[in-house]
Amino acid sequence: MMIREAEYQDAYAIGIVHVESWKTTYKNIIPDDFLDNMSYERRNDKWKDNIAQNDQYVFVAENDDREIVGFGSCGKRDKNTVENAGDLTTIYLLEEYQGRGIGKELFKQLFLQFNELRYNRVFVEVLEGNDACRFYEHYGAKLIKSEQVKIGGAELNLLTYEWEDVDDVISKLT
């Protein structure tokens, strides 16, 4: 397994992981018809845009066959007005690669990027019911906000977590 910075030509493979991981991660959370209508092509276009942006950082996890099996991204959302703070925007793995430490390595890479950017605090938004909540809490994230959002016609709770000390998180990962 290898973690590396994403390249433009990785966008389609990232899109596949994005769609497939949403179908397993959000089953019974987001309506099936919404998940069934997600497309690799639309995700490909989105990831091409993300990778091309100078203020977004995208990393991929490859298996031993050099296939992309996970990805993570970070930066600073436009709505984040907190000084020296960034946002963990995505971290997803194909279901069959979960529980192998790959997510932890992607997470570590994202926090090393935050450190390089000199961000002290980090925020992440996650839908209630996503198992990632426990993962984030394990590494010290504190729930700071819950708001209602509508996805696929369903009212869902979007939770915002915060880490107040990037260096503390990195020390727990090494």
PDB file of C-alpha atoms in Angstrom:
ATOM      1  CA  MET A   1       0.000   0.000   0.000  1.00  0.00           C
ATOM      2  CA  MET A   2       1.233   3.464  -0.880  1.00  0.00           C
ATOM      3  CA  ILE A   3      -0.095   6.956  -0.119  1.00  0.00           C
ATOM      4  CA  ARG A   4       0.804   9.642  -2.657  1.00  0.00           C
ATOM      5  CA  GLU A   5      -0.388  13.002  -3.907  1.00  0.00           C
ATOM      6  CA  ALA A   6      -3.137  12.672  -6.513  1.00  0.00           C
ATOM      7  CA  GLU A   7      -2.446  13.525 -10.127  1.00  0.00           C
ATOM      8  CA  TYR A   8      -4.900  14.865 -12.683  1.00  0.00           C
ATOM      9  CA  GLN A   9      -5.184  11.483 -14.431  1.00  0.00           C
ATOM     10  CA  ASP A  10      -6.291   9.882 -11.117  1.00  0.00           C
ATOM     11  CA  ALA A  11      -9.632  11.717 -11.198  1.00  0.00           C
ATOM     12  CA  TYR A  12     -11.675   8.901 -12.768  1.00  0.00           C
ATOM     13  CA  ALA A  13     -10.330   6.256 -10.354  1.00  0.00           C
ATOM     14  CA  ILE A  14     -10.995   8.612  -7.430  1.00  0.00           C
ATOM     15  CA  GLY A  15     -14.521   9.083  -8.796  1.00  0.00           C
ATOM     16  CA  ILE A  16     -15.082   5.321  -8.797  1.00  0.00           C
ATOM     17  CA  VAL A  17     -13.918   5.030  -5.177  1.00  0.00           C
ATOM     18  CA  HIS A  18     -16.071   8.039  -4.258  1.00  0.00           C
ATOM     19  CA  VAL A  19     -19.254   6.555  -5.738  1.00  0.00           C
ATOM     20  CA  GLU A  20     -18.663   2.991  -4.517  1.00  0.00           C
ATOM     21  CA  SER A  21     -17.702   4.061  -1.004  1.00  0.00           C
ATOM     22  CA  TRP A  22     -20.773   6.309  -0.729  1.00  0.00           C
ATOM     23  CA  LYS A  23     -22.973   3.344  -1.713  1.00  0.00           C
ATOM     24  CA  THR A  24     -21.608   1.283   1.181  1.00  0.00           C
ATOM     25  CA  THR A  25     -20.929   4.043   3.727  1.00  0.00           C
ATOM     26  CA  TYR A  26     -24.286   5.773   3.363  1.00  0.00           C
ATOM     27  CA  LYS A  27     -26.541   2.760   2.759  1.00  0.00           C
ATOM     28  CA  ASN A  28     -29.536   3.171   5.078  1.00  0.00           C
ATOM     29  CA  ILE A  29     -28.519   6.804   5.709  1.00  0.00           C
ATOM     30  CA  ILE A  30     -29.000   8.476   2.299  1.00  0.00           C
ATOM     31  CA  PRO A  31     -31.950   7.313   0.143  1.00  0.00           C
ATOM     32  CA  ASP A  32     -31.087   4.448  -2.242  1.00  0.00           C
ATOM     33  CA  ASP A  33     -32.327   6.295  -5.330  1.00  0.00           C
ATOM     34  CA  PHE A  34     -29.844   9.114  -4.674  1.00  0.00           C
ATOM     35  CA  LEU A  35     -26.977   6.644  -4.241  1.00  0.00           C
ATOM     36  CA  ASP A  36     -28.058   4.632  -7.300  1.00  0.00           C
ATOM     37  CA  ASN A  37     -27.955   7.770  -9.455  1.00  0.00           C
ATOM     38  CA  MET A  38     -24.398   8.779  -8.559  1.00  0.00           C
ATOM     39  CA  SER A  39     -22.134   8.623 -11.593  1.00  0.00           C
ATOM     40  CA  TYR A  40     -18.445   8.014 -12.113  1.00  0.00           C
ATOM     41  CA  GLU A  41     -18.419  10.636 -14.859  1.00  0.00           C
ATOM     42  CA  ARG A  42     -19.799  13.423 -12.658  1.00  0.00           C
ATOM     43  CA  ARG A  43     -17.394  12.499  -9.869  1.00  0.00           C
ATOM     44  CA  ASN A  44     -14.540  12.415 -12.430  1.00  0.00           C
ATOM     45  CA  ASP A  45     -15.313  16.001 -13.445  1.00  0.00           C
ATOM     46  CA  LYS A  46     -15.518  17.093  -9.790  1.00  0.00           C
ATOM     47  CA  TRP A  47     -12.180  15.469  -8.929  1.00  0.00           C
ATOM     48  CA  LYS A  48     -10.443  16.946 -11.964  1.00  0.00           C
ATOM     49  CA  ASP A  49     -11.526  20.353 -10.648  1.00  0.00           C
ATOM     50  CA  ASN A  50     -10.418  19.553  -7.083  1.00  0.00           C
ATOM     51  CA  ILE A  51      -7.006  18.257  -8.131  1.00  0.00           C
ATOM     52  CA  ALA A  52      -6.415  21.306 -10.338  1.00  0.00           C
ATOM     53  CA  GLN A  53      -7.044  23.784  -7.492  1.00  0.00           C
ATOM     54  CA  ASN A  54      -3.916  25.116  -5.803  1.00  0.00           C
ATOM     55  CA  ASP A  55      -5.572  25.366  -2.384  1.00  0.00           C
ATOM     56  CA  GLN A  56      -6.937  21.796  -2.318  1.00  0.00           C
ATOM     57  CA  TYR A  57      -4.741  18.843  -1.389  1.00  0.00           C
ATOM     58  CA  VAL A  58      -5.762  15.386  -2.590  1.00  0.00           C
ATOM     59  CA  PHE A  59      -4.006  12.142  -1.703  1.00  0.00           C
ATOM     60  CA  VAL A  60      -4.675   8.612  -2.894  1.00  0.00           C
ATOM     61  CA  ALA A  61      -4.045   5.184  -1.422  1.00  0.00           C
ATOM     62  CA  GLU A  62      -2.928   2.505  -3.858  1.00  0.00           C
ATOM     63  CA  ASN A  63      -2.909  -1.223  -3.296  1.00  0.00           C
ATOM     64  CA  ASP A  64       0.041  -3.417  -4.313  1.00  0.00           C
ATOM     65  CA  ASP A  65      -1.307  -3.527  -7.900  1.00  0.00           C
ATOM     66  CA  ARG A  66      -1.189   0.316  -8.002  1.00  0.00           C
ATOM     67  CA  GLU A  67      -5.001   0.548  -8.078  1.00  0.00           C
ATOM     68  CA  ILE A  68      -6.523   3.474  -6.205  1.00  0.00           C
ATOM     69  CA  VAL A  69      -8.543   2.053  -3.310  1.00  0.00           C
ATOM     70  CA  GLY A  70      -8.985   5.199  -1.212  1.00  0.00           C
ATOM     71  CA  PHE A  71      -8.471   8.936  -1.143  1.00  0.00           C
ATOM     72  CA  GLY A  72      -8.555  11.921   1.141  1.00  0.00           C
ATOM     73  CA  SER A  73      -8.605  15.661   0.620  1.00  0.00           C
ATOM     74  CA  CYS A  74      -8.161  18.794   2.652  1.00  0.00           C
ATOM     75  CA  GLY A  75      -7.874  22.530   2.384  1.00  0.00           C
ATOM     76  CA  LYS A  76      -9.861  25.444   3.692  1.00  0.00           C
ATOM     77  CA  ARG A  77     -13.545  25.770   2.825  1.00  0.00           C
ATOM     78  CA  ASP A  78     -14.768  29.200   1.744  1.00  0.00           C
ATOM     79  CA  LYS A  79     -17.093  29.316   4.754  1.00  0.00           C
ATOM     80  CA  ASN A  80     -14.220  28.639   7.168  1.00  0.00           C
ATOM     81  CA  THR A  81     -13.252  32.055   8.523  1.00  0.00           C
ATOM     82  CA  VAL A  82     -11.255  30.757  11.496  1.00  0.00           C
ATOM     83  CA  GLU A  83      -7.638  31.910  11.380  1.00  0.00           C
ATOM     84  CA  ASN A  84      -5.025  29.144  11.017  1.00  0.00           C
ATOM     85  CA  ALA A  85      -7.718  26.496  10.572  1.00  0.00           C
ATOM     86  CA  GLY A  86      -8.388  24.040   7.783  1.00  0.00           C
ATOM     87  CA  ASP A  87     -10.958  21.449   6.747  1.00  0.00           C
ATOM     88  CA  LEU A  88     -10.682  17.732   6.244  1.00  0.00           C
ATOM     89  CA  THR A  89     -13.034  17.549   3.256  1.00  0.00           C
ATOM     90  CA  THR A  90     -13.033  13.851   2.338  1.00  0.00           C
ATOM     91  CA  ILE A  91     -11.625  10.509   3.302  1.00  0.00           C
ATOM     92  CA  TYR A  92     -13.055   7.389   1.677  1.00  0.00           C
ATOM     93  CA  LEU A  93     -11.968   3.797   1.107  1.00  0.00           C
ATOM     94  CA  LEU A  94     -13.490   0.964  -0.833  1.00  0.00           C
ATOM     95  CA  GLU A  95     -15.276  -1.256   1.682  1.00  0.00           C
ATOM     96  CA  GLU A  96     -13.001  -4.264   1.110  1.00  0.00           C
ATOM     97  CA  TYR A  97      -9.957  -2.166   2.097  1.00  0.00           C
ATOM     98  CA  GLN A  98     -11.406  -0.799   5.331  1.00  0.00           C
ATOM     99  CA  GLY A  99      -9.997  -2.012   8.642  1.00  0.00           C
ATOM    100  CA  ARG A 100      -6.450  -2.435   7.276  1.00  0.00           C
ATOM    101  CA  GLY A 101      -4.947   0.826   8.527  1.00  0.00           C
ATOM    102  CA  ILE A 102      -5.167   2.542   5.139  1.00  0.00           C
ATOM    103  CA  GLY A 103      -7.639   5.135   6.392  1.00  0.00           C
ATOM    104  CA  LYS A 104      -5.326   5.926   9.296  1.00  0.00           C
ATOM    105  CA  GLU A 105      -2.426   6.477   6.872  1.00  0.00           C
ATOM    106  CA  LEU A 106      -4.525   8.773   4.669  1.00  0.00           C
ATOM    107  CA  PHE A 107      -5.672  10.626   7.784  1.00  0.00           C
ATOM    108  CA  LYS A 108      -2.043  11.011   8.907  1.00  0.00           C
ATOM    109  CA  GLN A 109      -1.047  12.389   5.492  1.00  0.00           C
ATOM    110  CA  LEU A 110      -3.854  14.956   5.653  1.00  0.00           C
ATOM    111  CA  PHE A 111      -2.758  16.084   9.110  1.00  0.00           C
ATOM    112  CA  LEU A 112       0.858  16.351   7.965  1.00  0.00           C
ATOM    113  CA  GLN A 113      -0.455  18.615   5.193  1.00  0.00           C
ATOM    114  CA  PHE A 114      -2.311  20.736   7.764  1.00  0.00           C
ATOM    115  CA  ASN A 115       0.922  20.994   9.726  1.00  0.00           C
ATOM    116  CA  GLU A 116       2.814  22.101   6.606  1.00  0.00           C
ATOM    117  CA  LEU A 117       0.144  24.760   6.000  1.00  0.00           C
ATOM    118  CA  ARG A 118       0.611  25.872   9.629  1.00  0.00           C
ATOM    119  CA  TYR A 119      -3.005  25.193  10.527  1.00  0.00           C
ATOM    120  CA  ASN A 120      -3.545  24.693  14.250  1.00  0.00           C
ATOM    121  CA  ARG A 121      -7.205  23.646  14.137  1.00  0.00           C
ATOM    122  CA  VAL A 122      -9.121  21.367  11.779  1.00  0.00           C
ATOM    123  CA  PHE A 123     -12.826  20.911  11.100  1.00  0.00           C
ATOM    124  CA  VAL A 124     -14.632  18.013   9.442  1.00  0.00           C
ATOM    125  CA  GLU A 125     -18.286  17.646   8.476  1.00  0.00           C
ATOM    126  CA  VAL A 126     -19.788  14.171   8.585  1.00  0.00           C
ATOM    127  CA  LEU A 127     -23.301  12.790   8.325  1.00  0.00           C
ATOM    128  CA  GLU A 128     -24.695  11.319  11.518  1.00  0.00           C
ATOM    129  CA  GLY A 129     -24.637   7.546  11.299  1.00  0.00           C
ATOM    130  CA  ASN A 130     -21.322   7.431   9.432  1.00  0.00           C
ATOM    131  CA  ASP A 131     -18.841   5.167  11.253  1.00  0.00           C
ATOM    132  CA  ALA A 132     -16.156   7.815  10.659  1.00  0.00           C
ATOM    133  CA  CYS A 133     -17.553   9.703  13.657  1.00  0.00           C
ATOM    134  CA  ARG A 134     -16.037   7.100  16.005  1.00  0.00           C
ATOM    135  CA  PHE A 135     -12.730   7.224  14.108  1.00  0.00           C
ATOM    136  CA  TYR A 136     -12.558  11.019  14.415  1.00  0.00           C
ATOM    137  CA  GLU A 137     -13.525  10.908  18.096  1.00  0.00           C
ATOM    138  CA  HIS A 138     -10.811   8.291  18.704  1.00  0.00           C
ATOM    139  CA  TYR A 139      -8.254  10.830  17.473  1.00  0.00           C
ATOM    140  CA  GLY A 140      -9.595  13.594  19.704  1.00  0.00           C
ATOM    141  CA  ALA A 141     -12.213  15.362  17.575  1.00  0.00           C
ATOM    142  CA  LYS A 142     -14.932  17.122  19.535  1.00  0.00           C
ATOM    143  CA  LEU A 143     -18.473  17.559  18.236  1.00  0.00           C
ATOM    144  CA  ILE A 144     -19.154  21.275  17.999  1.00  0.00           C
ATOM    145  CA  LYS A 145     -22.259  21.582  15.817  1.00  0.00           C
ATOM    146  CA  SER A 146     -25.199  19.689  14.331  1.00  0.00           C
ATOM    147  CA  GLU A 147     -27.392  21.035  11.551  1.00  0.00           C
ATOM    148  CA  GLN A 148     -30.115  19.681   9.302  1.00  0.00           C
ATOM    149  CA  VAL A 149     -29.335  19.164   5.615  1.00  0.00           C
ATOM    150  CA  LYS A 150     -31.396  17.686   2.820  1.00  0.00           C
ATOM    151  CA  ILE A 151     -29.825  15.027   0.597  1.00  0.00           C
ATOM    152  CA  GLY A 152     -31.856  13.016  -1.868  1.00  0.00           C
ATOM    153  CA  GLY A 153     -35.035  14.368  -0.298  1.00  0.00           C
ATOM    154  CA  ALA A 154     -34.113  13.112   3.176  1.00  0.00           C
ATOM    155  CA  GLU A 155     -33.530  15.353   6.198  1.00  0.00           C
ATOM    156  CA  LEU A 156     -30.184  14.356   7.700  1.00  0.00           C
ATOM    157  CA  ASN A 157     -27.996  15.612  10.518  1.00  0.00           C
ATOM    158  CA  LEU A 158     -24.663  17.042   9.423  1.00  0.00           C
ATOM    159  CA  LEU A 159     -22.221  17.002  12.310  1.00  0.00           C
ATOM    160  CA  THR A 160     -19.192  19.270  12.546  1.00  0.00           C
ATOM    161  CA  TYR A 161     -16.204  18.067  14.561  1.00  0.00           C
ATOM    162  CA  GLU A 162     -13.098  20.009  15.510  1.00  0.00           C
ATOM    163  CA  TRP A 163      -9.541  19.137  16.424  1.00  0.00           C
ATOM    164  CA  GLU A 164      -7.948  21.999  18.361  1.00  0.00           C
ATOM    165  CA  ASP A 165      -4.311  20.887  18.060  1.00  0.00           C
ATOM    166  CA  VAL A 166      -2.913  19.440  14.815  1.00  0.00           C
ATOM    167  CA  ASP A 167       0.391  18.484  16.489  1.00  0.00           C
ATOM    168  CA  ASP A 168      -1.490  16.477  19.138  1.00  0.00           C
ATOM    169  CA  VAL A 169      -3.305  14.478  16.456  1.00  0.00           C
ATOM    170  CA  ILE A 170      -0.044  13.790  14.595  1.00  0.00           C
ATOM    171  CA  SER A 171       1.583  12.566  17.819  1.00  0.00           C
ATOM    172  CA  LYS A 172      -1.254  10.044  18.252  1.00  0.00           C
ATOM    173  CA  LEU A 173      -0.681   8.771  14.691  1.00  0.00           C
ATOM    174  CA  THR A 174       3.064   8.157  14.939  1.00  0.00           C
TER     175      THR A 174
END
